[in-house]
Coordinates of C-alpha atoms in Angstrom, one line a residue:
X1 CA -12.1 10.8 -30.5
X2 CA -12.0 7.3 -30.3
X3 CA -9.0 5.3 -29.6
X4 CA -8.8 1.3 -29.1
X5 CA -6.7 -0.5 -26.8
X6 CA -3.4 -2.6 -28.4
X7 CA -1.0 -4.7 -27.2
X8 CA 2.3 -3.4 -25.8
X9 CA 5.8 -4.9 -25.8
X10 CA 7.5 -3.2 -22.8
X11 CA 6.2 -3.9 -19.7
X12 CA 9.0 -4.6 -17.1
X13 CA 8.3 -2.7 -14.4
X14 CA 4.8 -4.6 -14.3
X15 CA 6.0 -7.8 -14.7
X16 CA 8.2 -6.7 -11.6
X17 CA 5.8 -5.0 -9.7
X18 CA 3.2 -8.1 -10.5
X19 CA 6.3 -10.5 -9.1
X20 CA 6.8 -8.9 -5.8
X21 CA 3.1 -8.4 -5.3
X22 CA 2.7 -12.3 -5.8
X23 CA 5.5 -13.6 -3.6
X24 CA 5.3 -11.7 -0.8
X25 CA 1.5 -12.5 -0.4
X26 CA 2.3 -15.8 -0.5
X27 CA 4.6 -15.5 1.9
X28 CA 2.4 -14.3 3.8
X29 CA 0.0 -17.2 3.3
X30 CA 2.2 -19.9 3.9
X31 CA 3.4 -17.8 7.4
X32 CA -0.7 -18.0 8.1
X33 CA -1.0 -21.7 6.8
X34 CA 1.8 -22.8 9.3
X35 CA 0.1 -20.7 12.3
X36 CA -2.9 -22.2 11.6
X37 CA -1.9 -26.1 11.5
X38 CA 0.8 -25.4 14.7
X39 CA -1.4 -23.1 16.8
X40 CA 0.7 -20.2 17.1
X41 CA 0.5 -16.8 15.7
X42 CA 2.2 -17.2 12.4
X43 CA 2.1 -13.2 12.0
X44 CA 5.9 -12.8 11.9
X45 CA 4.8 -11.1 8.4
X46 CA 3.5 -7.8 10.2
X47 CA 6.6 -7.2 11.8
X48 CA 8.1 -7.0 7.5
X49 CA 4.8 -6.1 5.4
X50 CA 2.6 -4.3 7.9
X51 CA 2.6 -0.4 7.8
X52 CA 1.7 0.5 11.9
X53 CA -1.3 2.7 12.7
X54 CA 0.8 3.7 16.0
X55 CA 3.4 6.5 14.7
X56 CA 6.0 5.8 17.2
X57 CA 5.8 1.8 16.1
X58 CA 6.5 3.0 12.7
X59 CA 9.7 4.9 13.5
X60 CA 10.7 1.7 14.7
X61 CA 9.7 0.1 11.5
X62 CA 10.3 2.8 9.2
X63 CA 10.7 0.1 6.1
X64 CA 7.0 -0.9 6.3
X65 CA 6.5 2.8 4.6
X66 CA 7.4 0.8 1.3
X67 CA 7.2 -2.8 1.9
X68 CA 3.4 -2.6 2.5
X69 CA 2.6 -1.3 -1.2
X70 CA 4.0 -5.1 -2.5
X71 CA 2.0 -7.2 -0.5
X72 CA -2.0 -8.6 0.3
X73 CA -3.6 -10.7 2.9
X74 CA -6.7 -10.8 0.8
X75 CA -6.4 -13.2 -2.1
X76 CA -9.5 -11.7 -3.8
X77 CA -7.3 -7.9 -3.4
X78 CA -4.5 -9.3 -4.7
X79 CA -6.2 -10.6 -7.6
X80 CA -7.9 -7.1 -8.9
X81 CA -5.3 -5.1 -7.7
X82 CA -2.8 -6.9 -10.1
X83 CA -5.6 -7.0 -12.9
X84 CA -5.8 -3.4 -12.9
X85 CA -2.3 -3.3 -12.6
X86 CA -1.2 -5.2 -15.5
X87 CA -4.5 -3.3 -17.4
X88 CA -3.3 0.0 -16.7
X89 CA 0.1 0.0 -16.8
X90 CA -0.3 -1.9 -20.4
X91 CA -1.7 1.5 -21.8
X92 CA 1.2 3.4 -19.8
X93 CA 3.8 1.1 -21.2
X94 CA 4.6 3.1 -24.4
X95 CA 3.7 6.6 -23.4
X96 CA 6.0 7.1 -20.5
X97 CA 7.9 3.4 -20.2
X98 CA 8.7 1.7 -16.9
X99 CA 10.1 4.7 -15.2
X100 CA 6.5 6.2 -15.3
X101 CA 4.8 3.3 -13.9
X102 CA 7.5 3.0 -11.2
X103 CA 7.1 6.7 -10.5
X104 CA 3.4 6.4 -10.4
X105 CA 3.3 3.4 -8.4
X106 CA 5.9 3.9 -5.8
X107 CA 5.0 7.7 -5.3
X108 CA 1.3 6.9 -5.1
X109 CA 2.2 4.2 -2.5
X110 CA 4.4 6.6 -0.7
X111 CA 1.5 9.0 -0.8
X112 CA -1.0 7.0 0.9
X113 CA 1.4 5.3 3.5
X114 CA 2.2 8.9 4.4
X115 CA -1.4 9.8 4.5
X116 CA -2.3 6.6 6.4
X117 CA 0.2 7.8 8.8
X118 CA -1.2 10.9 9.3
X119 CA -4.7 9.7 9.6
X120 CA -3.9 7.7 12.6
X121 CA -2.0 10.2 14.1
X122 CA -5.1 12.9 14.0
X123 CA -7.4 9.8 14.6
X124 CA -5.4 7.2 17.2
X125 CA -7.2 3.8 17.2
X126 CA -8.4 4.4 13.2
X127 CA -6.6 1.7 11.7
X128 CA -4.0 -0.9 13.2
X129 CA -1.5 -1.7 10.2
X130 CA -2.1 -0.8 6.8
X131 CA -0.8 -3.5 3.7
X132 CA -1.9 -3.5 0.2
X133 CA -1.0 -1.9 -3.3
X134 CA -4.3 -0.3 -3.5
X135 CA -3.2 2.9 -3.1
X136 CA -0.4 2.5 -5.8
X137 CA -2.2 1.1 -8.2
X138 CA -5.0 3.6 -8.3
X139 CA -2.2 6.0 -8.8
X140 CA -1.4 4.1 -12.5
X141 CA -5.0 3.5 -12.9
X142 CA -5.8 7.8 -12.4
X143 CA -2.2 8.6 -15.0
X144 CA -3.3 6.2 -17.3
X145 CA -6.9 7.2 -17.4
X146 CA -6.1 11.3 -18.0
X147 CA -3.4 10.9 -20.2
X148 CA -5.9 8.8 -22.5
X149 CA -9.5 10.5 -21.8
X150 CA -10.8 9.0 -25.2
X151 CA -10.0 5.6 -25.4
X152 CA -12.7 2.8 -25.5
X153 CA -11.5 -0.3 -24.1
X154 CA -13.7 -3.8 -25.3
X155 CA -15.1 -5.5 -22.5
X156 CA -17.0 -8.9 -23.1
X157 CA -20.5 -9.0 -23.1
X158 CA -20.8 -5.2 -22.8
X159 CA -19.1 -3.9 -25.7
X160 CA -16.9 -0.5 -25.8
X161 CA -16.7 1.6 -22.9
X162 CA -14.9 4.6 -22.1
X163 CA -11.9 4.2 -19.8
X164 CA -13.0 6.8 -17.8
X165 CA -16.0 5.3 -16.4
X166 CA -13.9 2.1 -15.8
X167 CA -11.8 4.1 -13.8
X168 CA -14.8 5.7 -11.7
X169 CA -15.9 2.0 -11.4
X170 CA -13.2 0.8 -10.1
X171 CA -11.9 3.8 -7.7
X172 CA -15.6 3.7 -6.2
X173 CA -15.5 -0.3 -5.7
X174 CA -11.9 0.1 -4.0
X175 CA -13.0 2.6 -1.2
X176 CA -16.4 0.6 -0.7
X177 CA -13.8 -2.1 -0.3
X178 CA -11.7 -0.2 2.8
X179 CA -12.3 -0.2 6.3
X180 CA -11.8 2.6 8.1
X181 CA -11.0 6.2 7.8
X182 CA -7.3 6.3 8.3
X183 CA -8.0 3.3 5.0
X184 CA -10.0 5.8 2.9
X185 CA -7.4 8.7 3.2
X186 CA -4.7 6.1 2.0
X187 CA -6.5 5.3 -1.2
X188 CA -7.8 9.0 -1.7
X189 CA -4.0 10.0 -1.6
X190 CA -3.1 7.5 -3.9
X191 CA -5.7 9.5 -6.2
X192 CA -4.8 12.9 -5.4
X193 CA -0.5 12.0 -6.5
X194 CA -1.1 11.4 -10.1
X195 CA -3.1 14.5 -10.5
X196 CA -0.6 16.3 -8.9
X197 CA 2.3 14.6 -10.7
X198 CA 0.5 15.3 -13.8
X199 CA 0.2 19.0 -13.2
X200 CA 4.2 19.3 -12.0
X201 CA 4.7 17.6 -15.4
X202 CA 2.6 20.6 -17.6
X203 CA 4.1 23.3 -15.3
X204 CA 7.8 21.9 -16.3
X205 CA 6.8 21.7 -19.8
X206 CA 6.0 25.5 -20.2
X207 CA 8.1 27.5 -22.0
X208 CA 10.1 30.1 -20.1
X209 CA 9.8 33.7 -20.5
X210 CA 13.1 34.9 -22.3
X211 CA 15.1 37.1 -20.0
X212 CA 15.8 40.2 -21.2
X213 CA 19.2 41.7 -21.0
X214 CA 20.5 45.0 -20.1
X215 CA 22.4 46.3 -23.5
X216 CA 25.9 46.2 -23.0
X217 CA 26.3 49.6 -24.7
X218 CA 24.2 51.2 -22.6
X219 CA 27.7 53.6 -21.0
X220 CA 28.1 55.2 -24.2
X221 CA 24.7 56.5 -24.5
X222 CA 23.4 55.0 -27.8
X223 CA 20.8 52.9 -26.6
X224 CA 17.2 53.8 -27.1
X225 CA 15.9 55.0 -23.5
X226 CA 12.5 52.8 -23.6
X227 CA 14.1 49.8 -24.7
X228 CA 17.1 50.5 -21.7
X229 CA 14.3 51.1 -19.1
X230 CA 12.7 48.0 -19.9
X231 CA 15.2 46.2 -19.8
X232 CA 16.4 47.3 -16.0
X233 CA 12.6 47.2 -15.5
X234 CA 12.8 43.2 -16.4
X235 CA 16.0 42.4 -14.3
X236 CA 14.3 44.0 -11.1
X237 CA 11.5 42.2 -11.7
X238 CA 13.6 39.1 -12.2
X239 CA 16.5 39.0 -9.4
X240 CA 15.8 42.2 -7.2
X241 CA 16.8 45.8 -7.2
X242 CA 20.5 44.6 -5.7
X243 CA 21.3 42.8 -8.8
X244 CA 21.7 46.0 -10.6
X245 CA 25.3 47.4 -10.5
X246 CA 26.3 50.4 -9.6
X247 CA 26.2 52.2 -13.2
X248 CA 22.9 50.5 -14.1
X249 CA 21.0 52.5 -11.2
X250 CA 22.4 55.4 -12.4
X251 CA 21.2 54.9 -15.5
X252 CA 17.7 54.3 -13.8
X253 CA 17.8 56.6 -11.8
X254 CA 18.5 59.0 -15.1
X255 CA 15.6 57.6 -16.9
X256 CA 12.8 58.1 -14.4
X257 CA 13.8 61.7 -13.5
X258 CA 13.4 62.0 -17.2
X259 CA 10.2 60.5 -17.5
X260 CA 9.2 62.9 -14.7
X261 CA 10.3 65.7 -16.2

């Protein structure tokens, strides 16, 4: 099934995201600019944006966990990471709303810092400071792409293509685009969080088995035995052999020398 891509309304949380992104990397700039022209270092903006490869740098930095996901040194990764930002989080806009994308972007970002973090650890000297919304905007990108495995998106001078292979596109250009291990685990966990948010989000959905309840008339004898035994049967299964009370393993008890006899 084909679907087409149309234009959304509500798309806060980008516009947010998109804002943050874009003045703290020129922050950032302007901090290198004025290095530049008065010869010193100008890298005050490591201390605020940069996520440390040393572990016990980071516990005294512990904010750089979520600061990094909002800011680029790159102008060229700035620009495509907000493309595919504002892209992606155009077709999530009406299917989950801006609490999705915020969940998706700050939890994919949260996943790679953290798997950043233990990447260096394993690996000391694989990376020196991590910065960059890579990993949580490949989070969006993943949601967007398996909640809508169909849809054909027109691009100019190519014609319709499925956003799936867009997706593969892009994922493979971003980790082309890293440098260094500790790097390549950040942007793989932002990958692996939207799969797993996804399945948390099926498992919640299932329906729950109805709990079956032990017949309250089951002291004056006038309950059928099966339906009795299965329901004792159930609440064993269910909270343990303790939750039964005191008449209720009587009445097992009863029932299964019966069935032996």
């Amino acid at each position: 099934m084909a679907f087409r891509l149309r234009s959304y309304g509500h798309q806060g949380a980008v516009r947010v995201l998109c804002v943050l992104n874009i003045a703290a990397s020129l922050l950032i700039w302007i901090s290198m600019l004025i290095g530049y022209l008065t010869g010193t270092s100008g890298r005050w903006w490591e201390f605020l944006f940069g996520l440390p490869g040393d572990f016990l740098l980071f516990l005294h930095r512990p904010w750089t966990l979520c600061t990094y996901m909002i800011a680029q040194v790159s102008p060229l990764q700035l620009l495509f990471n907000m493309l595919w930002l504002v892209w992606f989080g155009r077709i999530l806009a009406d299917r989950g709303g801006d609490r999705l994308i915020y969940t998706l972007y700050i939890g994919g970002g949260l996943a790679g810092g953290l798997a950043y973090l233990s990447a260096t650890a394993a690996m000391p000297g694989s990376g020196s400071f991590l910065i960059g919304s890579s990993a949580a905007t490949l989070s969006v990108m993943i949601y967007a792409t398996l909640a809508n495995p169909g849809l054909h998106v027109p691009l100019l001078l190519i014609g319709e293509v499925r956003l799936k292979w867009i997706a593969v596109f892009t994922v493979i250009l971003t980790l082309l685009g890293a440098t260094g291990i500790a790097a390549h685990c950040a942007h793989l966990a932002g990958i692996v969080f939207p799969l797993a948010y996804r399945a948390w989000q099926r498992i919640r959905k299932q329906p729950r088995q109805p709990r079956r309840r032990v017949p309250a008339a089951m002291s004056q004898g006038n309950v059928d035995p099966e339906e009795l035994l299965d329901a004792l049967l159930d609440k064993i299964r269910v909270s343990g052999f303790d939750s039964l009370s005191l008449n209720e393993k009587k009445r097992l008890d009863q029932l299964s020398q019966r069935i032996k006899n």
